[in-house]
Amino acid sequence: HLHSKTGVVDTTKANIQLQMEQSTGFKVTGDTATIHAGSFGSYIVNTAYNNVDFLDNTYPTTGTPTKFHLNGVYAYTYDGTILKMVAYSAFDTLTYFYTLKKTGN
């Protein structure tokens, strides 16, 4: 987020895990206590445009969420080990970057 008064980029980090299964959807776990919400839902991958649309079942239907949610369309790259995703806010300079490393199968 680009701070409107100072011009400095504010950053936050959280160590999360993302599980994606075509048959059951996605789940976010890990460090979800303060910055990022633990969540689950469905997703749609569009390989032609390299984006994934997350539909978070825990995203509040009213008000502003107190934590970041994996919700909406994210551009991605994936090299077989590292999944990088980015999403931009349509309302301000907020940008979400994710760098996730594959573990297990």
PDB file of N, CA, C and O in Angstrom, residues 76-105:
ATOM      1  N   TYR A  76      -1.076 -14.965 -12.019  1.00  0.00           N
ATOM      2  CA  TYR A  76      -0.120 -15.884 -11.409  1.00  0.00           C
ATOM      3  C   TYR A  76       0.933 -16.352 -12.400  1.00  0.00           C
ATOM      4  O   TYR A  76       0.745 -16.317 -13.614  1.00  0.00           O
ATOM      5  N   THR A  77       2.051 -16.806 -11.830  1.00  0.00           N
ATOM      6  CA  THR A  77       3.059 -17.590 -12.547  1.00  0.00           C
ATOM      7  C   THR A  77       3.362 -18.790 -11.662  1.00  0.00           C
ATOM      8  O   THR A  77       3.291 -18.712 -10.434  1.00  0.00           O
ATOM      9  N   TYR A  78       3.678 -19.913 -12.294  1.00  0.00           N
ATOM     10  CA  TYR A  78       3.992 -21.130 -11.545  1.00  0.00           C
ATOM     11  C   TYR A  78       5.041 -21.906 -12.316  1.00  0.00           C
ATOM     12  O   TYR A  78       4.855 -22.203 -13.491  1.00  0.00           O
ATOM     13  N   ASP A  79       6.160 -22.218 -11.646  1.00  0.00           N
ATOM     14  CA  ASP A  79       7.248 -22.931 -12.307  1.00  0.00           C
ATOM     15  C   ASP A  79       7.341 -24.396 -11.888  1.00  0.00           C
ATOM     16  O   ASP A  79       8.329 -25.059 -12.151  1.00  0.00           O
ATOM     17  N   GLY A  80       6.304 -24.907 -11.241  1.00  0.00           N
ATOM     18  CA  GLY A  80       6.314 -26.277 -10.745  1.00  0.00           C
ATOM     19  C   GLY A  80       6.673 -26.355  -9.275  1.00  0.00           C
ATOM     20  O   GLY A  80       6.400 -27.356  -8.614  1.00  0.00           O
ATOM     21  N   THR A  81       7.284 -25.300  -8.734  1.00  0.00           N
ATOM     22  CA  THR A  81       7.644 -25.238  -7.323  1.00  0.00           C
ATOM     23  C   THR A  81       7.141 -23.958  -6.663  1.00  0.00           C
ATOM     24  O   THR A  81       6.612 -23.986  -5.567  1.00  0.00           O
ATOM     25  N   ILE A  82       7.310 -22.835  -7.320  1.00  0.00           N
ATOM     26  CA  ILE A  82       6.949 -21.529  -6.763  1.00  0.00           C
ATOM     27  C   ILE A  82       5.715 -20.980  -7.478  1.00  0.00           C
ATOM     28  O   ILE A  82       5.708 -20.846  -8.702  1.00  0.00           O
ATOM     29  N   LEU A  83       4.695 -20.672  -6.688  1.00  0.00           N
ATOM     30  CA  LEU A  83       3.497 -20.014  -7.192  1.00  0.00           C
ATOM     31  C   LEU A  83       3.562 -18.555  -6.759  1.00  0.00           C
ATOM     32  O   LEU A  83       3.629 -18.259  -5.558  1.00  0.00           O
ATOM     33  N   LYS A  84       3.572 -17.651  -7.729  1.00  0.00           N
ATOM     34  CA  LYS A  84       3.546 -16.215  -7.436  1.00  0.00           C
ATOM     35  C   LYS A  84       2.217 -15.672  -7.929  1.00  0.00           C
ATOM     36  O   LYS A  84       1.806 -15.957  -9.056  1.00  0.00           O
ATOM     37  N   MET A  85       1.560 -14.899  -7.061  1.00  0.00           N
ATOM     38  CA  MET A  85       0.277 -14.310  -7.420  1.00  0.00           C
ATOM     39  C   MET A  85       0.282 -12.831  -7.049  1.00  0.00           C
ATOM     40  O   MET A  85       0.938 -12.429  -6.082  1.00  0.00           O
ATOM     41  N   VAL A  86      -0.472 -12.053  -7.807  1.00  0.00           N
ATOM     42  CA  VAL A  86      -0.612 -10.626  -7.512  1.00  0.00           C
ATOM     43  C   VAL A  86      -2.036 -10.191  -7.836  1.00  0.00           C
ATOM     44  O   VAL A  86      -2.633 -10.666  -8.798  1.00  0.00           O
ATOM     45  N   ALA A  87      -2.560  -9.310  -6.995  1.00  0.00           N
ATOM     46  CA  ALA A  87      -3.879  -8.707  -7.225  1.00  0.00           C
ATOM     47  C   ALA A  87      -3.793  -7.245  -6.845  1.00  0.00           C
ATOM     48  O   ALA A  87      -3.075  -6.864  -5.922  1.00  0.00           O
ATOM     49  N   TYR A  88      -4.521  -6.429  -7.574  1.00  0.00           N
ATOM     50  CA  TYR A  88      -4.521  -4.984  -7.345  1.00  0.00           C
ATOM     51  C   TYR A  88      -5.902  -4.545  -6.890  1.00  0.00           C
ATOM     52  O   TYR A  88      -6.905  -5.051  -7.368  1.00  0.00           O
ATOM     53  N   SER A  89      -5.925  -3.575  -5.992  1.00  0.00           N
ATOM     54  CA  SER A  89      -7.196  -3.010  -5.562  1.00  0.00           C
ATOM     55  C   SER A  89      -7.687  -2.014  -6.596  1.00  0.00           C
ATOM     56  O   SER A  89      -6.923  -1.206  -7.119  1.00  0.00           O
ATOM     57  N   ALA A  90      -8.978  -2.056  -6.873  1.00  0.00           N
ATOM     58  CA  ALA A  90      -9.574  -1.096  -7.809  1.00  0.00           C
ATOM     59  C   ALA A  90      -9.849   0.246  -7.138  1.00  0.00           C
ATOM     60  O   ALA A  90     -10.164   1.218  -7.811  1.00  0.00           O
ATOM     61  N   PHE A  91      -9.685   0.313  -5.811  1.00  0.00           N
ATOM     62  CA  PHE A  91     -10.083   1.504  -5.066  1.00  0.00           C
ATOM     63  C   PHE A  91      -8.929   2.343  -4.537  1.00  0.00           C
ATOM     64  O   PHE A  91      -9.132   3.483  -4.160  1.00  0.00           O
ATOM     65  N   ASP A  92      -7.719   1.783  -4.445  1.00  0.00           N
ATOM     66  CA  ASP A  92      -6.568   2.561  -3.985  1.00  0.00           C
ATOM     67  C   ASP A  92      -5.286   1.919  -4.485  1.00  0.00           C
ATOM     68  O   ASP A  92      -5.304   1.158  -5.436  1.00  0.00           O
ATOM     69  N   THR A  93      -4.163   2.203  -3.843  1.00  0.00           N
ATOM     70  CA  THR A  93      -2.868   1.688  -4.307  1.00  0.00           C
ATOM     71  C   THR A  93      -2.504   0.361  -3.667  1.00  0.00           C
ATOM     72  O   THR A  93      -1.371  -0.076  -3.775  1.00  0.00           O
ATOM     73  N   LEU A  94      -3.459  -0.292  -3.027  1.00  0.00           N
ATOM     74  CA  LEU A  94      -3.200  -1.559  -2.358  1.00  0.00           C
ATOM     75  C   LEU A  94      -2.929  -2.660  -3.381  1.00  0.00           C
ATOM     76  O   LEU A  94      -3.679  -2.835  -4.334  1.00  0.00           O
ATOM     77  N   THR A  95      -1.828  -3.378  -3.189  1.00  0.00           N
ATOM     78  CA  THR A  95      -1.461  -4.500  -4.052  1.00  0.00           C
ATOM     79  C   THR A  95      -1.135  -5.699  -3.170  1.00  0.00           C
ATOM     80  O   THR A  95      -0.446  -5.564  -2.168  1.00  0.00           O
ATOM     81  N   TYR A  96      -1.652  -6.856  -3.544  1.00  0.00           N
ATOM     82  CA  TYR A  96      -1.379  -8.091  -2.810  1.00  0.00           C
ATOM     83  C   TYR A  96      -0.409  -8.936  -3.611  1.00  0.00           C
ATOM     84  O   TYR A  96      -0.661  -9.246  -4.777  1.00  0.00           O
ATOM     85  N   PHE A  97       0.719  -9.321  -2.984  1.00  0.00           N
ATOM     86  CA  PHE A  97       1.700 -10.214  -3.597  1.00  0.00           C
ATOM     87  C   PHE A  97       1.789 -11.480  -2.755  1.00  0.00           C
ATOM     88  O   PHE A  97       1.888 -11.404  -1.535  1.00  0.00           O
ATOM     89  N   TYR A  98       1.773 -12.608  -3.419  1.00  0.00           N
ATOM     90  CA  TYR A  98       1.948 -13.894  -2.746  1.00  0.00           C
ATOM     91  C   TYR A  98       3.082 -14.643  -3.432  1.00  0.00           C
ATOM     92  O   TYR A  98       3.129 -14.710  -4.660  1.00  0.00           O
ATOM     93  N   THR A  99       3.994 -15.180  -2.641  1.00  0.00           N
ATOM     94  CA  THR A  99       5.027 -16.085  -3.134  1.00  0.00           C
ATOM     95  C   THR A  99       4.936 -17.339  -2.271  1.00  0.00           C
ATOM     96  O   THR A  99       5.269 -17.303  -1.091  1.00  0.00           O
ATOM     97  N   LEU A 100       4.477 -18.426  -2.878  1.00  0.00           N
ATOM     98  CA  LEU A 100       4.214 -19.656  -2.139  1.00  0.00           C
ATOM     99  C   LEU A 100       5.043 -20.788  -2.735  1.00  0.00           C
ATOM    100  O   LEU A 100       5.102 -20.949  -3.940  1.00  0.00           O
ATOM    101  N   LYS A 101       5.677 -21.560  -1.859  1.00  0.00           N
ATOM    102  CA  LYS A 101       6.541 -22.663  -2.293  1.00  0.00           C
ATOM    103  C   LYS A 101       5.824 -23.990  -2.079  1.00  0.00           C
ATOM    104  O   LYS A 101       5.297 -24.262  -1.002  1.00  0.00           O
ATOM    105  N   LYS A 102       5.819 -24.812  -3.129  1.00  0.00           N
ATOM    106  CA  LYS A 102       5.164 -26.117  -3.060  1.00  0.00           C
ATOM    107  C   LYS A 102       5.911 -27.031  -2.095  1.00  0.00           C
ATOM    108  O   LYS A 102       7.132 -27.110  -2.097  1.00  0.00           O
ATOM    109  N   THR A 103       5.128 -27.720  -1.261  1.00  0.00           N
ATOM    110  CA  THR A 103       5.676 -28.749  -0.365  1.00  0.00           C
ATOM    111  C   THR A 103       4.848 -30.012  -0.582  1.00  0.00           C
ATOM    112  O   THR A 103       3.692 -29.950  -0.984  1.00  0.00           O
ATOM    113  N   GLY A 104       5.410 -31.135  -0.344  1.00  0.00           N
ATOM    114  CA  GLY A 104       4.688 -32.401  -0.526  1.00  0.00           C
ATOM    115  C   GLY A 104       4.492 -32.715  -1.976  1.00  0.00           C
ATOM    116  O   GLY A 104       5.240 -32.281  -2.852  1.00  0.00           O
ATOM    117  N   ASN A 105       3.439 -33.489  -2.274  1.00  0.00           N
ATOM    118  CA  ASN A 105       3.179 -33.922  -3.652  1.00  0.00           C
ATOM    119  C   ASN A 105       2.582 -32.825  -4.447  1.00  0.00           C
ATOM    120  O   ASN A 105       1.675 -32.399  -4.700  1.00  0.00           O
TER     121      ASN A 105
END
